[in-house]
Coordinates of N, CA and C and ligand atoms in Angstrom, one line a residue:
X595 N -57.9 -5.6 -28.5 CA -56.5 -5.5 -28.3 C -56.1 -4.1 -27.8
X596 N -56.7 -3.0 -28.4 CA -56.6 -1.7 -27.9 C -57.7 -1.4 -26.9
X597 N -57.3 -1.0 -25.7 CA -58.3 -0.7 -24.7 C -58.9 0.7 -25.0
X598 N -60.2 0.8 -24.9 CA -60.8 2.0 -25.3 C -60.4 3.1 -24.2
X599 N -60.4 4.3 -24.7 CA -59.9 5.4 -23.8 C -60.9 6.6 -24.0
X600 N -61.6 7.0 -23.0 CA -62.6 8.1 -23.0 C -62.0 9.2 -22.1
X601 N -61.8 10.4 -22.7 CA -61.3 11.5 -21.9 C -62.4 12.6 -22.0
X602 N -62.6 13.3 -20.9 CA -63.5 14.4 -20.8 C -62.6 15.7 -20.8
X603 N -62.9 16.5 -21.9 CA -62.2 17.8 -22.0 C -63.2 18.9 -21.5
X604 N -63.0 19.3 -20.3 CA -64.0 20.3 -19.7 C -63.8 21.7 -20.2
X605 N -62.8 21.9 -20.9 CA -62.5 23.3 -21.5 C -62.5 24.3 -20.4
X606 N -62.9 25.6 -20.7 CA -62.9 26.6 -19.7 C -64.3 26.7 -19.0
X607 N -64.7 25.6 -18.4 CA -66.0 25.5 -17.7 C -65.9 25.0 -16.3
X608 N -66.9 25.3 -15.5 CA -67.1 24.8 -14.1 C -66.2 25.6 -13.2
X609 N -66.8 25.8 -12.0 CA -66.0 26.4 -10.9 C -65.3 25.3 -10.1
X610 N -64.7 25.7 -9.0 CA -63.9 24.7 -8.2 C -64.9 23.6 -7.7
X611 N -65.9 24.0 -7.0 CA -66.9 23.1 -6.4 C -67.5 22.2 -7.4
X612 N -67.9 22.7 -8.6 CA -68.5 21.9 -9.6 C -67.5 20.9 -10.2
X613 N -66.2 21.4 -10.3 CA -65.2 20.5 -10.9 C -65.0 19.3 -10.0
X614 N -64.9 19.6 -8.7 CA -64.7 18.5 -7.7 C -65.9 17.5 -7.7
X615 N -67.1 18.1 -7.7 CA -68.3 17.3 -7.7 C -68.4 16.4 -8.9
X616 N -68.0 16.9 -10.0 CA -68.1 16.2 -11.3 C -67.1 15.0 -11.2
X617 N -65.9 15.4 -10.8 CA -64.8 14.4 -10.7 C -65.2 13.3 -9.8
X618 N -65.8 13.6 -8.6 CA -66.2 12.6 -7.7 C -67.3 11.7 -8.2
X619 N -68.2 12.3 -8.9 CA -69.3 11.5 -9.5 C -68.8 10.5 -10.6
X620 N -67.8 11.0 -11.4 CA -67.3 10.1 -12.4 C -66.5 9.0 -11.7
X621 N -65.7 9.4 -10.7 CA -64.8 8.4 -10.1 C -65.7 7.3 -9.4
X622 N -66.8 7.7 -8.8 CA -67.6 6.8 -8.0 C -68.2 5.7 -8.9
X623 N -68.4 6.0 -10.2 CA -69.0 5.0 -11.1 C -68.0 4.4 -12.1
X624 N -66.8 4.9 -12.0 CA -65.8 4.6 -13.1 C -65.5 3.1 -13.2
X625 N -65.5 2.4 -12.1 CA -65.1 1.0 -12.0 C -65.9 0.2 -13.0
X626 N -67.2 0.6 -13.3 CA -68.0 -0.2 -14.2 C -67.7 -0.1 -15.6
X627 N -66.9 0.9 -16.0 CA -66.6 1.1 -17.4 C -65.4 0.2 -17.8
X628 N -65.6 -0.4 -19.0 CA -64.6 -1.3 -19.5 C -63.7 -0.4 -20.5
X629 N -63.2 0.6 -19.9 CA -62.4 1.6 -20.7 C -61.5 2.4 -19.8
X630 N -60.4 2.9 -20.3 CA -59.6 3.9 -19.5 C -60.4 5.2 -19.5
X631 N -60.5 5.8 -18.4 CA -61.2 7.1 -18.3 C -60.2 8.2 -17.8
X632 N -60.4 9.4 -18.3 CA -59.6 10.5 -17.8 C -60.5 11.8 -17.8
X633 N -60.2 12.7 -16.9 CA -60.9 14.0 -16.9 C -59.8 15.1 -17.0
X634 N -60.1 16.1 -17.8 CA -59.2 17.2 -18.0 C -59.8 18.5 -17.6
X635 N -59.7 18.9 -16.4 CA -60.3 20.2 -15.9 C -59.5 21.4 -16.4
X636 N -60.1 22.5 -16.2 CA -59.4 23.8 -16.4 C -58.2 23.9 -15.5
X637 N -57.1 24.5 -16.0 CA -55.9 24.5 -15.2 C -56.0 24.9 -13.8
X638 N -56.7 26.0 -13.4 CA -56.8 26.4 -12.0 C -57.3 25.3 -11.1
X639 N -58.1 24.4 -11.6 CA -58.7 23.3 -10.8 C -58.1 22.0 -10.9
X640 N -57.0 21.9 -11.6 CA -56.3 20.6 -11.8 C -56.0 20.0 -10.4
X641 N -55.5 20.9 -9.5 CA -55.1 20.4 -8.2 C -56.3 19.9 -7.4
X642 N -57.4 20.6 -7.4 CA -58.5 20.2 -6.6 C -59.1 18.9 -7.2
X643 N -59.1 18.8 -8.5 CA -59.6 17.5 -9.1 C -58.7 16.4 -8.9
X644 N -57.4 16.7 -8.8 CA -56.4 15.6 -8.5 C -56.7 14.9 -7.2
X645 N -57.1 15.7 -6.2 CA -57.5 15.2 -4.9 C -58.7 14.3 -5.0
X646 N -59.6 14.7 -5.9 CA -60.9 14.0 -6.0 C -60.8 12.6 -6.7
X647 N -59.8 12.5 -7.6 CA -59.6 11.3 -8.4 C -58.5 10.4 -7.9
X648 N -57.7 10.9 -6.9 CA -56.6 10.2 -6.4 C -57.0 8.8 -5.9
X649 N -56.3 7.8 -6.3 CA -56.6 6.4 -5.8 C -57.8 5.8 -6.5
X650 N -58.4 6.4 -7.5 CA -59.5 5.9 -8.2 C -58.9 5.4 -9.6
X651 N -59.8 4.9 -10.4 CA -59.4 4.4 -11.8 C -59.5 5.6 -12.8
X652 N -59.9 6.8 -12.3 CA -60.0 7.9 -13.3 C -58.6 8.6 -13.3
X653 N -58.1 8.8 -14.5 CA -56.8 9.5 -14.6 C -57.1 11.0 -14.8
X654 N -56.0 11.8 -14.5 CA -56.1 13.2 -14.6 C -55.3 13.7 -15.8
X655 N -55.9 14.6 -16.5 CA -55.2 15.2 -17.7 C -55.3 16.8 -17.7
X656 N -54.4 17.4 -18.3 CA -54.5 18.9 -18.5 C -54.8 19.2 -20.0
X657 N -55.3 20.4 -20.2 CA -55.8 20.7 -21.5 C -54.7 21.4 -22.4
X658 N -53.6 21.7 -21.8 CA -52.5 22.4 -22.5 C -51.3 22.5 -21.6
X659 N -50.2 22.9 -22.2 CA -49.0 23.3 -21.4 C -48.0 23.9 -22.3
X660 N -47.0 24.5 -21.7 CA -45.9 25.0 -22.4 C -44.8 24.0 -22.5
X661 N -43.8 24.2 -23.3 CA -42.8 23.1 -23.5 C -41.6 23.2 -22.6
X662 N -41.5 24.3 -21.9 CA -40.3 24.5 -21.0 C -40.7 24.1 -19.6
X663 N -39.7 23.7 -18.8 CA -40.0 23.2 -17.4 C -40.3 24.4 -16.5
X664 N -39.6 25.6 -16.7 CA -39.8 26.7 -15.9 C -39.2 28.0 -16.6
X665 N -39.5 29.1 -16.1 CA -38.9 30.3 -16.6 C -39.8 31.4 -16.9
X666 N -39.4 32.4 -17.6 CA -40.2 33.6 -17.8 C -41.2 33.4 -19.0
X667 N -42.2 32.8 -18.7 CA -43.3 32.5 -19.7 C -44.6 32.8 -19.0
X668 N -44.9 34.1 -18.9 CA -46.0 34.6 -18.1 C -47.3 33.9 -18.6
X669 N -48.0 33.4 -17.6 CA -49.3 32.8 -17.9 C -49.3 31.3 -18.3
X670 N -48.2 30.7 -18.4 CA -48.1 29.3 -18.9 C -48.0 28.4 -17.7
X671 N -48.3 27.1 -18.0 CA -48.1 26.0 -17.0 C -47.1 25.1 -17.6
X672 N -46.2 24.6 -16.8 CA -45.1 23.7 -17.4 C -45.5 22.2 -17.2
X673 N -44.8 21.4 -18.0 CA -45.0 19.9 -17.8 C -44.7 19.4 -16.4
X674 N -43.6 20.0 -15.8 CA -43.3 19.5 -14.5 C -44.3 19.9 -13.4
X675 N -44.9 21.1 -13.6 CA -46.0 21.5 -12.7 C -47.2 20.5 -12.9
X676 N -47.5 20.2 -14.1 CA -48.7 19.3 -14.3 C -48.4 17.9 -13.7
X677 N -47.2 17.4 -13.8 CA -46.8 16.1 -13.2 C -46.9 16.2 -11.7
X678 N -46.4 17.4 -11.2 CA -46.4 17.6 -9.7 C -47.9 17.6 -9.2
X679 N -48.8 18.0 -10.0 CA -50.2 18.0 -9.6 C -50.9 16.7 -9.8
X680 N -50.2 15.7 -10.4 CA -50.8 14.4 -10.6 C -51.3 14.1 -11.9
X681 N -51.0 14.9 -12.9 CA -51.5 14.6 -14.3 C -50.8 13.5 -14.9
X682 N -51.5 12.7 -15.6 CA -50.9 11.6 -16.4 C -50.9 12.0 -17.9
X683 N -52.0 12.7 -18.3 CA -52.1 13.1 -19.7 C -52.1 14.6 -19.9
X684 N -51.8 15.0 -21.1 CA -52.0 16.4 -21.5 C -52.5 16.4 -22.9
X685 N -53.6 17.2 -23.1 CA -54.2 17.4 -24.5 C -53.3 18.4 -25.2
X686 N -52.9 18.1 -26.4 CA -52.0 19.1 -27.1 C -52.6 19.3 -28.5
X687 N -52.5 20.6 -29.0 CA -52.9 20.9 -30.3 C -54.4 20.8 -30.6
X688 N -55.2 21.0 -29.5 CA -56.7 21.0 -29.7 C -57.0 22.1 -30.7
X689 N -58.0 21.9 -31.5 CA -58.3 22.9 -32.6 C -58.6 24.3 -32.1
X690 N -59.1 24.4 -30.8 CA -59.3 25.7 -30.2 C -57.9 26.4 -29.9
X691 N -56.9 25.6 -29.5 CA -55.6 26.1 -29.4 C -55.0 26.5 -30.7
X692 N -55.2 25.7 -31.7 CA -54.7 26.0 -33.1 C -55.4 27.3 -33.6
X693 N -56.7 27.3 -33.5 CA -57.5 28.4 -34.2 C -57.5 29.7 -33.4
X694 N -57.7 29.6 -32.1 CA -57.8 30.9 -31.3 C -56.5 31.4 -30.8
X695 N -55.6 30.4 -30.5 CA -54.3 30.9 -29.9 C -53.1 30.7 -30.9
X696 N -53.4 30.4 -32.1 CA -52.4 30.4 -33.2 C -51.3 29.3 -33.0
X697 N -51.7 28.2 -32.4 CA -50.7 27.1 -32.3 C -50.4 26.4 -33.6
X698 N -49.2 26.2 -33.9 CA -48.9 25.5 -35.2 C -48.3 24.2 -34.9
X699 N -48.1 23.4 -35.9 CA -47.6 22.0 -35.7 C -46.2 22.0 -35.1
X700 N -45.4 23.0 -35.4 CA -44.0 23.0 -34.9 C -44.1 23.2 -33.3
X701 N -44.9 24.1 -32.9 CA -45.1 24.3 -31.4 C -45.7 23.1 -30.8
X702 N -46.7 22.5 -31.4 CA -47.3 21.3 -30.8 C -46.3 20.2 -30.7
X703 N -45.5 20.1 -31.7 CA -44.4 19.0 -31.7 C -43.5 19.2 -30.6
X704 N -43.1 20.5 -30.3 CA -42.2 20.8 -29.2 C -42.9 20.4 -27.9
X705 N -44.2 20.7 -27.8 CA -44.9 20.3 -26.6 C -45.0 18.8 -26.4
X706 N -45.2 18.1 -27.5 CA -45.3 16.6 -27.5 C -44.0 16.0 -27.0
X707 N -42.9 16.5 -27.5 CA -41.6 16.0 -27.0 C -41.4 16.3 -25.5
X708 N -41.8 17.6 -25.1 CA -41.7 18.0 -23.7 C -42.5 17.1 -22.8
X709 N -43.7 16.7 -23.3 CA -44.6 15.9 -22.5 C -43.8 14.6 -22.1
X710 N -43.2 14.0 -23.1 CA -42.5 12.7 -22.9 C -41.3 13.0 -22.0
X711 N -40.6 14.1 -22.3 CA -39.4 14.4 -21.5 C -39.7 14.4 -20.0
X712 N -40.9 15.0 -19.6 CA -41.2 15.2 -18.2 C -42.2 14.2 -17.7
X713 N -42.6 13.2 -18.5 CA -43.4 12.1 -17.9 C -44.9 12.2 -18.1
X714 N -45.3 12.9 -19.1 CA -46.8 13.0 -19.4 C -47.0 12.3 -20.7
X715 N -48.3 11.7 -20.8 CA -48.7 11.1 -22.1 C -49.5 12.1 -22.9
X716 N -49.1 12.4 -24.1 CA -49.9 13.4 -24.9 C -51.1 12.8 -25.6
X717 N -52.1 13.6 -25.6 CA -53.3 13.3 -26.5 C -53.2 14.4 -27.6
X718 N -52.8 14.0 -28.8 CA -52.5 15.0 -29.8 C -53.7 15.1 -30.8
X719 N -54.3 16.3 -30.9 CA -55.5 16.5 -31.7 C -55.1 16.9 -33.2
X720 N -55.9 16.3 -34.1 CA -55.8 16.7 -35.5 C -57.3 16.8 -36.0
X721 N -57.5 17.5 -37.1 CA -58.8 17.6 -37.7 C -58.9 18.7 -38.7
X722 N -59.8 18.5 -39.6 CA -60.0 19.5 -40.7 C -61.2 20.4 -40.4
X723 N -61.2 21.6 -41.1 CA -62.3 22.5 -41.0 C -63.4 22.0 -42.1
X724 N -64.5 22.6 -42.0 CA -65.6 22.3 -43.0 C -65.1 22.6 -44.4
X725 N -64.5 23.8 -44.5 CA -64.1 24.3 -45.8 C -63.0 23.3 -46.4
X726 N -62.1 22.8 -45.5 CA -61.1 21.9 -46.0 C -61.8 20.5 -46.4
X727 N -62.8 20.1 -45.6 CA -63.5 18.8 -46.0 C -64.2 19.0 -47.3
X728 N -64.9 20.1 -47.4 CA -65.7 20.3 -48.7 C -64.7 20.4 -49.9
X729 N -63.5 20.9 -49.7 CA -62.6 21.0 -50.8 C -61.8 19.7 -51.0
X730 N -62.2 18.6 -50.3 CA -61.6 17.3 -50.5 C -60.2 17.2 -49.9
X731 N -59.9 18.1 -48.9 CA -58.5 18.1 -48.4 C -58.4 17.5 -47.1
X732 N -59.4 16.7 -46.6 CA -59.3 16.2 -45.2 C -58.0 15.4 -45.0
X733 N -57.7 14.4 -45.9 CA -56.5 13.6 -45.7 C -55.2 14.4 -45.7
X734 N -55.2 15.3 -46.6 CA -54.0 16.2 -46.7 C -53.8 17.0 -45.4
X735 N -54.8 17.6 -44.9 CA -54.7 18.4 -43.7 C -54.4 17.6 -42.5
X736 N -55.1 16.5 -42.3 CA -54.8 15.6 -41.2 C -53.4 15.0 -41.3
X737 N -53.0 14.7 -42.5 CA -51.7 14.1 -42.8 C -50.6 15.1 -42.4
X738 N -50.8 16.4 -42.8 CA -49.8 17.4 -42.4 C -49.7 17.6 -40.9
X739 N -50.9 17.6 -40.2 CA -50.9 17.8 -38.8 C -50.2 16.6 -38.1
X740 N -50.5 15.4 -38.6 CA -49.9 14.1 -38.1 C -48.4 14.2 -38.2
X741 N -47.9 14.5 -39.4 CA -46.5 14.5 -39.7 C -45.8 15.6 -38.8
X742 N -46.4 16.8 -38.8 CA -45.8 17.9 -38.1 C -45.9 17.8 -36.6
X743 N -47.0 17.5 -36.0 CA -47.2 17.5 -34.6 C -46.5 16.3 -33.9
X744 N -46.4 15.2 -34.7 CA -45.9 14.0 -34.1 C -44.5 13.7 -34.6
X745 N -43.8 14.6 -35.3 CA -42.5 14.4 -35.8 C -41.5 13.9 -34.8
X746 N -40.7 12.9 -35.1 CA -39.5 12.6 -34.3 C -39.8 11.8 -33.1
X747 N -41.0 11.2 -32.9 CA -41.2 10.4 -31.8 C -40.6 9.0 -32.0
X748 N -40.0 8.5 -30.9 CA -39.5 7.1 -31.0 C -40.7 6.1 -31.1
X749 N -40.4 4.9 -31.4 CA -41.4 3.9 -31.5 C -42.1 3.7 -30.1
X750 N -41.3 3.8 -29.0 CA -41.9 3.6 -27.7 C -42.8 4.7 -27.4
X751 N -42.4 6.0 -27.8 CA -43.3 7.1 -27.5 C -44.5 7.1 -28.3
X752 N -44.4 6.8 -29.6 CA -45.6 6.8 -30.5 C -46.6 5.7 -30.0
X753 N -46.1 4.6 -29.5 CA -47.0 3.5 -29.1 C -47.9 4.0 -28.0
X754 N -47.5 4.9 -27.1 CA -48.3 5.3 -26.0 C -48.9 6.7 -26.2
X755 N -48.7 7.3 -27.4 CA -49.4 8.5 -27.7 C -50.8 8.3 -28.1
X756 N -51.7 9.1 -27.7 CA -53.1 9.0 -28.2 C -53.3 10.1 -29.2
X757 N -53.9 9.7 -30.4 CA -54.2 10.7 -31.4 C -55.7 10.9 -31.2
X758 N -56.2 12.2 -31.3 CA -57.6 12.5 -31.2 C -58.0 13.1 -32.6
X759 N -58.8 12.4 -33.3 CA -59.3 13.0 -34.6 C -60.6 13.8 -34.3
X760 N -60.5 15.1 -34.4 CA -61.6 16.0 -34.1 C -61.9 16.9 -35.3
X761 N -62.8 16.5 -36.1 CA -63.2 17.4 -37.2 C -63.7 18.7 -36.6
X762 N -63.1 19.8 -37.0 CA -63.4 21.1 -36.4 C -64.9 21.4 -36.6
X763 N -65.5 21.0 -37.7 CA -66.9 21.3 -37.9 C -67.9 20.5 -37.0
X764 N -67.3 19.6 -36.3 CA -68.2 18.7 -35.4 C -68.0 19.1 -33.9
X765 N -67.0 20.0 -33.7 CA -66.8 20.4 -32.3 C -67.8 21.4 -31.7
X766 N -68.5 21.0 -30.7 CA -69.5 21.9 -30.1 C -70.6 22.4 -31.0
X767 N -70.8 21.7 -32.1 CA -71.8 22.1 -33.1 C -73.0 21.3 -33.1
X768 N -72.9 20.1 -32.4 CA -74.0 19.1 -32.4 C -74.0 18.3 -33.7
X769 N -73.1 18.6 -34.6 CA -72.9 17.8 -35.9 C -71.8 16.8 -35.6
X770 N -72.2 15.6 -35.6 CA -71.1 14.5 -35.4 C -70.7 14.0 -36.8
X771 N -69.5 13.6 -36.9 CA -69.1 12.9 -38.1 C -69.9 11.6 -38.1
X772 N -70.3 11.1 -39.2 CA -71.0 9.8 -39.2 C -69.9 8.7 -38.9
X773 N -70.4 7.6 -38.4 CA -69.4 6.5 -38.1 C -68.5 6.2 -39.3
X774 N -69.1 6.3 -40.5 CA -68.3 6.0 -41.7 C -67.2 7.1 -41.9
X775 N -67.7 8.3 -41.7 CA -66.7 9.4 -41.9 C -65.6 9.4 -40.9
X776 N -65.9 9.0 -39.7 CA -64.9 8.9 -38.7 C -63.9 7.8 -39.0
X777 N -64.5 6.6 -39.3 CA -63.7 5.4 -39.6 C -62.7 5.7 -40.8
X778 N -63.2 6.4 -41.8 CA -62.4 6.7 -42.9 C -61.1 7.4 -42.6
X779 N -61.3 8.4 -41.7 CA -60.1 9.2 -41.3 C -59.2 8.4 -40.3
X780 N -59.9 7.7 -39.4 CA -59.1 6.9 -38.5 C -58.3 5.9 -39.2
X781 N -58.9 5.3 -40.2 CA -58.1 4.2 -41.0 C -57.0 4.9 -41.7
X782 N -57.2 6.1 -42.2 CA -56.1 6.8 -42.9 C -55.0 7.1 -41.9
X783 N -55.3 7.6 -40.7 CA -54.3 7.8 -39.7 C -53.5 6.5 -39.3
X784 N -54.3 5.4 -39.2 CA -53.6 4.1 -38.9 C -52.6 3.8 -40.1
X785 N -53.0 4.1 -41.3 CA -52.1 3.8 -42.4 C -50.9 4.7 -42.4
X786 N -51.1 6.0 -42.0 CA -49.9 6.9 -41.8 C -49.0 6.3 -40.7
X787 N -49.5 5.8 -39.7 CA -48.7 5.2 -38.6 C -48.0 4.0 -39.1
X788 N -48.7 3.2 -39.9 CA -48.0 2.0 -40.5 C -46.9 2.4 -41.4
X789 N -47.1 3.4 -42.3 CA -46.1 3.9 -43.2 C -44.9 4.5 -42.5
X790 N -45.2 5.2 -41.4 CA -44.1 5.9 -40.7 C -43.4 4.9 -39.7
X791 N -44.1 4.0 -39.1 CA -43.5 3.1 -38.2 C -43.6 1.7 -38.7
X792 N -44.3 0.8 -38.0 CA -44.6 -0.5 -38.5 C -46.0 -0.8 -38.3
X793 N -46.5 -1.9 -38.9 CA -47.9 -2.3 -38.8 C -48.2 -2.7 -37.3
X794 N -47.2 -3.3 -36.7 CA -47.4 -3.8 -35.3 C -47.6 -2.6 -34.4
X795 N -46.7 -1.6 -34.6 CA -46.8 -0.4 -33.8 C -48.1 0.4 -34.0
X796 N -48.5 0.5 -35.3 CA -49.7 1.2 -35.7 C -50.9 0.6 -35.0
X797 N -50.9 -0.7 -34.8 CA -52.0 -1.4 -34.2 C -52.1 -1.1 -32.7
X798 N -51.1 -0.6 -32.1 CA -51.1 -0.3 -30.7 C -51.6 1.1 -30.4
X799 N -51.5 2.0 -31.3 CA -51.9 3.4 -31.0 C -53.4 3.6 -30.9
X800 N -53.8 4.3 -29.9 CA -55.2 4.6 -29.7 C -55.6 5.9 -30.4
X801 N -56.6 5.8 -31.2 CA -57.1 7.0 -31.9 C -58.5 7.3 -31.5
X802 N -58.6 8.4 -30.7 CA -60.0 8.8 -30.2 C -60.7 9.6 -31.3
X803 N -62.0 9.6 -31.3 CA -62.8 10.5 -32.1 C -63.3 11.6 -31.1
X804 N -63.4 12.8 -31.6 CA -64.0 13.9 -30.8 C -64.8 14.8 -31.7
X805 N -65.9 15.3 -31.2 CA -66.7 16.2 -31.9 C -68.2 15.8 -31.7
X806 N -68.8 16.5 -30.7 CA -70.2 16.2 -30.4 C -70.5 14.8 -30.1
X807 N -69.6 14.1 -29.4 CA -69.9 12.8 -28.9 C -70.9 12.9 -27.8
X808 N -71.9 12.1 -27.8 CA -72.9 12.0 -26.8 C -73.4 10.6 -26.6
X809 N -74.2 10.3 -25.5 CA -74.6 8.9 -25.2 C -75.3 8.3 -26.5
X810 N -76.0 9.1 -27.2 CA -76.8 8.5 -28.3 C -76.0 8.1 -29.5
X811 N -74.8 8.7 -29.7 CA -74.0 8.3 -30.9 C -72.7 7.6 -30.5
X812 N -72.4 7.5 -29.2 CA -71.1 7.0 -28.8 C -70.9 5.5 -29.3
X813 N -71.9 4.7 -29.1 CA -71.8 3.3 -29.3 C -71.4 3.0 -30.8
X814 N -72.2 3.7 -31.7 CA -72.0 3.4 -33.1 C -70.6 3.9 -33.5
X815 N -70.2 5.1 -33.0 CA -68.9 5.6 -33.4 C -67.8 4.7 -32.9
X816 N -67.9 4.2 -31.7 CA -66.8 3.4 -31.1 C -66.9 2.0 -31.5
X817 N -67.9 1.6 -32.2 CA -67.9 0.2 -32.7 C -67.1 0.1 -34.0
X818 N -66.7 1.3 -34.6 CA -65.9 1.2 -35.8 C -64.5 0.6 -35.4
X819 N -63.9 -0.1 -36.3 CA -62.7 -0.9 -36.0 C -61.5 0.0 -35.6
X820 N -61.4 1.2 -36.2 CA -60.3 2.1 -35.9 C -60.6 3.2 -34.9
X821 N -61.8 3.2 -34.3 CA -62.1 4.2 -33.4 C -61.9 3.6 -32.0
X822 N -61.0 4.2 -31.2 CA -60.6 3.5 -30.0 C -61.0 4.3 -28.7
X823 N -62.0 5.1 -28.9 CA -62.5 5.9 -27.7 C -62.9 7.3 -28.2
X824 N -63.0 8.2 -27.2 CA -63.5 9.5 -27.5 C -62.9 10.6 -26.6
X825 N -62.8 11.7 -27.3 CA -62.4 12.9 -26.5 C -63.7 13.8 -26.5
X826 N -64.3 13.9 -25.3 CA -65.6 14.4 -25.1 C -65.6 15.8 -24.5
X827 N -66.2 16.8 -25.2 CA -66.3 18.1 -24.6 C -67.6 18.3 -23.9
X828 N -68.6 18.9 -24.5 CA -69.8 19.3 -23.9 C -70.4 18.2 -23.0
X829 N -70.5 17.0 -23.6 CA -71.2 15.9 -22.8 C -70.4 15.4 -21.6
X830 N -69.1 15.9 -21.5 CA -68.3 15.4 -20.3 C -68.6 16.3 -19.1
X831 N -69.4 17.3 -19.3 CA -69.7 18.3 -18.2 C -70.8 17.8 -17.3
X832 N -71.5 16.7 -17.7 CA -72.5 16.1 -16.9 C -72.1 14.7 -16.7
X833 N -72.0 14.3 -15.4 CA -71.5 13.0 -15.0 C -72.3 11.9 -15.7
X834 N -73.6 12.0 -15.7 CA -74.4 11.0 -16.3 C -74.1 10.7 -17.7
X835 N -74.0 11.8 -18.5 CA -73.7 11.7 -19.9 C -72.3 11.1 -20.2
X836 N -71.4 11.6 -19.4 CA -70.0 11.0 -19.6 C -70.0 9.6 -19.3
X837 N -70.6 9.2 -18.2 CA -70.6 7.8 -17.8 C -71.4 6.9 -18.7
X838 N -72.5 7.5 -19.3 CA -73.3 6.8 -20.3 C -72.4 6.5 -21.5
X839 N -71.6 7.5 -21.9 CA -70.7 7.2 -23.1 C -69.8 6.1 -22.7
X840 N -69.2 6.1 -21.5 CA -68.3 5.1 -21.1 C -69.0 3.7 -21.0
X841 N -70.2 3.8 -20.5 CA -71.0 2.5 -20.3 C -71.4 1.9 -21.6
X842 N -71.5 2.7 -22.7 CA -71.8 2.2 -24.0 C -70.9 1.1 -24.4
X843 N -69.7 1.2 -23.8 CA -68.6 0.4 -24.3 C -68.5 -0.9 -23.5
X844 N -69.2 -1.0 -22.4 CA -69.0 -2.2 -21.5 C -69.6 -3.4 -22.2
Ligands
LIG1116 P1 -67.6 18.6 -28.0 O1 -66.0 19.0 -27.9 O2 -67.7 17.2 -27.6 O3 -68.2 19.6 -27.2 O4 -67.9 18.7 -29.5 C1 -65.0 18.0 -28.2 C2 -63.6 18.6 -28.0 O5 -63.4 19.8 -28.5 O6 -62.7 18.0 -27.5

């Protein structure tokens, strides 16, 4: 019922030529995947990648944005600029934004509302650190991020929001959450959605897993009932790996 959604988060990697080549390689084989696919290049190359995926089944996403449409915000990109470049999605509240750039739930919430205001679909990230997991605080932390980052969305907006559960200890570390660990948190998020909205709406929302997803573990992770796709970092930088992750689902 929920179509799987695999997005590649290229982070601050690849130059212009590499970005275009990767996007072209993904687009060339994307038709075979029984899932929605998106690529999220570094901001300076969004325009070039937009050209490479235009007219294909691969959607374009950005990795971040500010919540105002324009103005004196040195160094930022606005939602209207991203829409102008052809973006459909924007990743918000990634743990690297939270940890390195000090983004809090309140800011992420403003960005989430701005995404909808200007016509982008947000992929909102939540996830606990290793310390928080070991202290038994995973549900509390993820629950707080869920409530804060997604506050005030209408039913229609929530239904088309993607939540990405990315345990911080699994990002870029090679340590993946076990399918059971992922499913436990995804089921908890689904319950929060049910409690906040309705069961029917909760069943529509796609919850991606992220954190060292690779071809060898993708199938098992995504066969969990509440895991609806993946937000892929490192393995999205090689077309073969990214496509193999998508092909796992066919
Ligand atoms: P990773 O990154 O796949 O390299 O662990 C995932 C992410 O940060 O979105």
